[in-house]
Tab-separated table of C-alpha atoms in Angstrom:
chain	number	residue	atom	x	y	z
A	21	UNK	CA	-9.311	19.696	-62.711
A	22	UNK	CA	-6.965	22.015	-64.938
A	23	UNK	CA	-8.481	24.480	-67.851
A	24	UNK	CA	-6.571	24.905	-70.713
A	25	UNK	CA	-3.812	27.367	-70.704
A	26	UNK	CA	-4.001	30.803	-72.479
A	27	UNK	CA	-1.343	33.585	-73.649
A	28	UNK	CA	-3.016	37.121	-72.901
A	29	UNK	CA	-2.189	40.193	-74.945
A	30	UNK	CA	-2.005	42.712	-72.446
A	31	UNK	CA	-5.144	42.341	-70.415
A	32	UNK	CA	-7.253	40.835	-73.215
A	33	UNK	CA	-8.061	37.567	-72.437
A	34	UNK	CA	-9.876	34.121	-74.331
A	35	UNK	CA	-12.617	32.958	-73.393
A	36	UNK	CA	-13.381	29.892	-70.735
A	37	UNK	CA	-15.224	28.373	-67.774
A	38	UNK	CA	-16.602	26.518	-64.651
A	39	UNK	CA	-19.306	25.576	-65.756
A	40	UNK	CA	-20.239	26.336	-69.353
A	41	UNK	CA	-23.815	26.982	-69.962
A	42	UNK	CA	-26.075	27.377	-72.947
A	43	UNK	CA	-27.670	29.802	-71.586
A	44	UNK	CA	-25.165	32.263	-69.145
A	45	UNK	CA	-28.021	34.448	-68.273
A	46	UNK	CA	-26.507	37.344	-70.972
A	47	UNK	CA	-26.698	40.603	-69.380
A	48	UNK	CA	-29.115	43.688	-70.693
A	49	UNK	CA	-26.119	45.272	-72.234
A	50	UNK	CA	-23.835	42.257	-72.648
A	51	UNK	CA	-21.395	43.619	-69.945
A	52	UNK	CA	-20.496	42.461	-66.840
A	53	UNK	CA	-18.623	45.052	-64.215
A	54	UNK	CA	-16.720	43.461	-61.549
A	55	UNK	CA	-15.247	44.671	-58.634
A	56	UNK	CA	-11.704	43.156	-57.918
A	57	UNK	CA	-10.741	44.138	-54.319
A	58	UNK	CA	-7.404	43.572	-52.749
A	59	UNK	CA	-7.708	42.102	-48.718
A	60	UNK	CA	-6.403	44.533	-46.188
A	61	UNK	CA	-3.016	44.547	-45.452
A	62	UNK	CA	-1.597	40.802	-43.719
A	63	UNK	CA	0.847	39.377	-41.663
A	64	UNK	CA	2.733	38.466	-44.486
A	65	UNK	CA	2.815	41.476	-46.452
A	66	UNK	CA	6.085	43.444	-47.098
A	67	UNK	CA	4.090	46.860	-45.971
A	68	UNK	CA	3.690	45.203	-42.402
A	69	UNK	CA	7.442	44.926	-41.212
A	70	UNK	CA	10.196	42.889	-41.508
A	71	UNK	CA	8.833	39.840	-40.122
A	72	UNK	CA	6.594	39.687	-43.264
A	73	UNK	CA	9.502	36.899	-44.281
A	74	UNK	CA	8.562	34.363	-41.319
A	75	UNK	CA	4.773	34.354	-41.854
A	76	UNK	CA	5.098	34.304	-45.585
A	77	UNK	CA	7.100	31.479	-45.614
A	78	UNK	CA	6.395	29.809	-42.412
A	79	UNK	CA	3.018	30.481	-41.361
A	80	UNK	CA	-0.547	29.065	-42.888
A	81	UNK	CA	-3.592	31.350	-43.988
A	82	UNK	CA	-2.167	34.525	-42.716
A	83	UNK	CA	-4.548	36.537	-41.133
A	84	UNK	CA	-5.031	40.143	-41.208
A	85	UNK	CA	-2.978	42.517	-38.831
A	86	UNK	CA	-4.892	45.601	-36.969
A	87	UNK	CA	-3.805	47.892	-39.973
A	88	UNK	CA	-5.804	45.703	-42.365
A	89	UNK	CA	-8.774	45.641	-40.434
A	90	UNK	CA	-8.199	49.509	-40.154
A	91	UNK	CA	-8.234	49.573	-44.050
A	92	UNK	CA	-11.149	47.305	-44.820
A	93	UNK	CA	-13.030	49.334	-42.189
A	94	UNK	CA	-11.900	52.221	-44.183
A	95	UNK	CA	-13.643	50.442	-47.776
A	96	UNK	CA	-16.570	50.097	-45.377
A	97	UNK	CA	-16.993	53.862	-43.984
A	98	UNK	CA	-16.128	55.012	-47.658
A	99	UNK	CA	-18.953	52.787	-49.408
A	100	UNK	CA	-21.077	54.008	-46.629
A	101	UNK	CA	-20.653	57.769	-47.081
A	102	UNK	CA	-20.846	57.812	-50.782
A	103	UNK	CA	-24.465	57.180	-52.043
A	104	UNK	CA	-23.137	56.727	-55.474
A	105	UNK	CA	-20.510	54.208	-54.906
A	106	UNK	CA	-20.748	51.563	-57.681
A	107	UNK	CA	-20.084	48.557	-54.843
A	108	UNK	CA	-23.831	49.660	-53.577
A	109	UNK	CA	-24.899	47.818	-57.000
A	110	UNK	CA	-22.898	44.673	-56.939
A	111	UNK	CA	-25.798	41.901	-56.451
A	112	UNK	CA	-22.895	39.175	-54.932
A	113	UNK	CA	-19.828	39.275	-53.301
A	114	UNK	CA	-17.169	36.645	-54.083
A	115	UNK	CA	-14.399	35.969	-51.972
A	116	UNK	CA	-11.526	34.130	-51.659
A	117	UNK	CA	-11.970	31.411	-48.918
A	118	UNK	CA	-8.731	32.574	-47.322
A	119	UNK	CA	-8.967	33.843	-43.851
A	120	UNK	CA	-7.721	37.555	-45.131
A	121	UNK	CA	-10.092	37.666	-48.046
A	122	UNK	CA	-12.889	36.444	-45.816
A	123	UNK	CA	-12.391	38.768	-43.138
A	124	UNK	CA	-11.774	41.944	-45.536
A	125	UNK	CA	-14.925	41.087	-46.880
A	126	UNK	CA	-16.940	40.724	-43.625
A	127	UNK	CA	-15.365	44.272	-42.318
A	128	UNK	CA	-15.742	46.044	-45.813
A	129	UNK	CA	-19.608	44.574	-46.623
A	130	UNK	CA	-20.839	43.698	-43.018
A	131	UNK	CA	-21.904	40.226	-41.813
A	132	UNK	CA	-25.088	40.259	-43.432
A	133	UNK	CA	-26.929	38.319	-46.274
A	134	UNK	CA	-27.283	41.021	-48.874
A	135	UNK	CA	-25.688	41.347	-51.155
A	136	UNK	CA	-25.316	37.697	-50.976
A	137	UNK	CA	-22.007	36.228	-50.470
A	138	UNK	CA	-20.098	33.475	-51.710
A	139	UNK	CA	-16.806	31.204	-51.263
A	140	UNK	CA	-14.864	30.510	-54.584
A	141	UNK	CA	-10.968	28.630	-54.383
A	142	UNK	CA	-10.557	29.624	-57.880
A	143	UNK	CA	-10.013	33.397	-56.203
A	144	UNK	CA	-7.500	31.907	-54.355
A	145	UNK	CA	-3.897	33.761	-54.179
A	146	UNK	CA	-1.433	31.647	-56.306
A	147	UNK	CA	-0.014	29.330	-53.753
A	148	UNK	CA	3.307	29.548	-53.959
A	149	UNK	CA	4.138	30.670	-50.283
A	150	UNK	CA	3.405	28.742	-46.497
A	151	UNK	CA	1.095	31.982	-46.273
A	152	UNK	CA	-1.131	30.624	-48.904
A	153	UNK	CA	-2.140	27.647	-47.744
A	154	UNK	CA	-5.656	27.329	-46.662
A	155	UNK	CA	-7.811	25.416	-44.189
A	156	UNK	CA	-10.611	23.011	-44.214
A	157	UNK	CA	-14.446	24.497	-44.135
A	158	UNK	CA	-14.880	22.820	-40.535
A	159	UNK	CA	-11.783	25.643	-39.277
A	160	UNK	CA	-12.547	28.517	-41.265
A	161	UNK	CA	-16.471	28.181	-39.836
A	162	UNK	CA	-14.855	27.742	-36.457
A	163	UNK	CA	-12.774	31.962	-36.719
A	164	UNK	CA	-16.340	32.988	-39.234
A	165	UNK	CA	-19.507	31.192	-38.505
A	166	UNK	CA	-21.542	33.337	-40.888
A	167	UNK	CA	-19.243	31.327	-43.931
A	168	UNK	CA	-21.122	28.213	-43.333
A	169	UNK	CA	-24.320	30.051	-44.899
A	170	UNK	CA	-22.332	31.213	-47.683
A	171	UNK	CA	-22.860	29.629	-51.543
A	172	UNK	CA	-19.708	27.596	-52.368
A	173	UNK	CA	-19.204	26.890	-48.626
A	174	UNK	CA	-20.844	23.138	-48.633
A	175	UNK	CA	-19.282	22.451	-51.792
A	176	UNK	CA	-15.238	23.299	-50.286
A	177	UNK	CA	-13.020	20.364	-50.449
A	178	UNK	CA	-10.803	20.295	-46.985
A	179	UNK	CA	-7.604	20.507	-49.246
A	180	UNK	CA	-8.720	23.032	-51.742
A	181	UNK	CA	-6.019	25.252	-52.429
A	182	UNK	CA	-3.447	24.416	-55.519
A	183	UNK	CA	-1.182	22.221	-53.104
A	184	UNK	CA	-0.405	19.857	-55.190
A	185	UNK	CA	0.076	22.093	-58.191
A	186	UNK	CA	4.036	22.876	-59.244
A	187	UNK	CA	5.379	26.329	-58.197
A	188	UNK	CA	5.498	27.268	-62.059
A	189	UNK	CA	1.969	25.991	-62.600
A	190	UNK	CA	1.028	28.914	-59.551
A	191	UNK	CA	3.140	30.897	-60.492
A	192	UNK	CA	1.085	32.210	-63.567
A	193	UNK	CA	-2.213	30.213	-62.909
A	194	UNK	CA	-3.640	31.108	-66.217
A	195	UNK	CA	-5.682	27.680	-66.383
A	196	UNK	CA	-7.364	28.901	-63.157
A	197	UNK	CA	-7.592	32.742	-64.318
A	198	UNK	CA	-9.620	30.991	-67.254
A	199	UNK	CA	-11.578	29.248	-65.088
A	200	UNK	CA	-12.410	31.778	-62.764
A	201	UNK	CA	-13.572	34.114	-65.924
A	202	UNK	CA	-15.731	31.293	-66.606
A	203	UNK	CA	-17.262	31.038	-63.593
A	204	UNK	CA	-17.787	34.965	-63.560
A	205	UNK	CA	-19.395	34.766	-67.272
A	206	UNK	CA	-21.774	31.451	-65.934
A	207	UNK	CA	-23.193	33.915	-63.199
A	208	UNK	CA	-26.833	35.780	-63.243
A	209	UNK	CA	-25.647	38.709	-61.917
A	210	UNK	CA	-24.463	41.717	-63.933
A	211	UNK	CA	-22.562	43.945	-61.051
A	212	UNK	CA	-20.227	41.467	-59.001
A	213	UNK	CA	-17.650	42.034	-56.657
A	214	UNK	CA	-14.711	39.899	-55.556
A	215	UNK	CA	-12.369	40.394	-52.892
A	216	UNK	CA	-9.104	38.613	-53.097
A	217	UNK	CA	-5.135	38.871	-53.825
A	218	UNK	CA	-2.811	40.732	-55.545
A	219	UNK	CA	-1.115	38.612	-57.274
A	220	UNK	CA	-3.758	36.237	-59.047
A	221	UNK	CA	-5.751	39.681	-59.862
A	222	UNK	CA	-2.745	40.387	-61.471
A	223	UNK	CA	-2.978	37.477	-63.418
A	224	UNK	CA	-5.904	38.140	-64.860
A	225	UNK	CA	-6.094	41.842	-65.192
A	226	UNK	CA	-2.471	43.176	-65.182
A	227	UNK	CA	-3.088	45.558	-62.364
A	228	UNK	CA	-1.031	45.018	-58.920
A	229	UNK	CA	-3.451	46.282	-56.463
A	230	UNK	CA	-2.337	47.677	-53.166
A	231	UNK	CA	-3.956	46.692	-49.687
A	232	UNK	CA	-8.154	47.150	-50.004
A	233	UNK	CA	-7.240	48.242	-53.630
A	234	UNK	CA	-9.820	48.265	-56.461
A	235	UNK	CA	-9.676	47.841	-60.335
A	236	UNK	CA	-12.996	47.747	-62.384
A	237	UNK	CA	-13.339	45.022	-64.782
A	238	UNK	CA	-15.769	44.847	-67.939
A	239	UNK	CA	-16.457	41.287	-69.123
A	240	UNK	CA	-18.150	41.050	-72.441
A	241	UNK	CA	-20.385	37.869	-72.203
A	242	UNK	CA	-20.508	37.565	-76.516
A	243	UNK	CA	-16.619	37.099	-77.054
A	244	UNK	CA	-15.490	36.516	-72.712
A	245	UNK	CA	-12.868	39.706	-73.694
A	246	UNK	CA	-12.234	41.521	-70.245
A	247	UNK	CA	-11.506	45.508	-70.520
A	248	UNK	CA	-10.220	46.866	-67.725
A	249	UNK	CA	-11.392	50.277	-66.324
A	250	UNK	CA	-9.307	53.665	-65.291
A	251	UNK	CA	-11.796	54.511	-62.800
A	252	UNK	CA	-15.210	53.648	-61.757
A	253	UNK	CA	-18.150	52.524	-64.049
A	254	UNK	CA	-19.994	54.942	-65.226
């Protein structure tokens, strides 16, 4: 199902949803801070040579090459060394169910239950490219078995990514960035992180994140207005 599309100001969105709830579980201060982290660097990224073209285009749910696992290693050793790294708060971890979001996420937070994790399409990159097509639940399980314990992971469709969706309707997904807010503000959990793509955080934040790149998000739960942040939370 589509939202409703929205014009954004800059990064200052309307509100929205999946689902809406009386009660969203309003935080202490009425802020939520969210981590949006880029996946390590692909197959079909530009950075990774000039074959980037073939997988992009050619090539389904690209998978990470050895310099993105090097860099969400990296996110891993850095979050480990720094007892005051914000991502030691976030209470869930959100990722994009494909195979580069998953495995930046298992290599960055460890293949563990805490902080909990969870699948959500509507992190999906826009799918405008071969490269971001997914696969069903039953193949994804099959390359990360620890994803069938995951929330969201019963609940995948086997076609779940925006295939049937025009390339101008992907291009600038703003239904789903309104949906995926929603689903953000509907969550119990005040310090979230979500590990994803480039070019749908750029959708909904207006900052193009490099490889294992993060951008701090505030979500106010009393208007749904997101404020993006320079550096870390304080």
């Amino acid at each position: 199902p589509q939202g409703l599309w929205a014009q954004i100001a800059g990064v200052q969105l309307v509100p929205c949803e999946p689902p809406l709830m009386q009660d969203p579980n309003p935080c202490a201060d009425g802020i939520k801070r969210v981590a949006l982290i880029r996946h390590g660097q692909g197959y079909h990224n530009w950075s990774h040579s000039f074959t980037a073209l073939y997988h992009l285009l050619t090539q389904k749910d690209t998978a990470l090459t050895p310099v993105g696992q090097g860099q969400a290693q990296a996110l891993r050793k850095a979050i480990t060394a720094d007892a005051q790294h914000p991502l030691h708060g976030v209470e869930v971890v959100i990722s994009s169910p494909l195979s580069r979001a998953i495995e930046t996420t298992l290599l960055a937070f460890g293949d563990s239950v805490m902080p909990r994790r969870c699948l959500s399409p509507l992190a999906a990159e826009r799918c405008i490219c071969r490269c971001d097509y997914g696969r069903t639940p039953r193949e994804l399980a099959a390359d990360f078995p620890s994803v069938a314990g995951w929330e969201g992971f019963d609940g995948l469709q086997d076609v779940w990514w925006g295939k049937e969706r025009s390339f101008s309707q992907e291009f600038r997904p703003m239904d789903r960035v309104e949906e995926f807010k929603r689903m953000l503000l509907g969550r119990k959990e005040q310090n979230i992180a979500v590990v994803g793509h480039g070019g749908f955080f750029e959708c909904f934040c207006g900052v193009h994140l490099g490889n294992c790149g993060i951008v701090w998000v505030e979500l106010n739960t009393a208007d749904g207005s997101v404020r993006t942040l320079e550096g870390r939370p304080e």
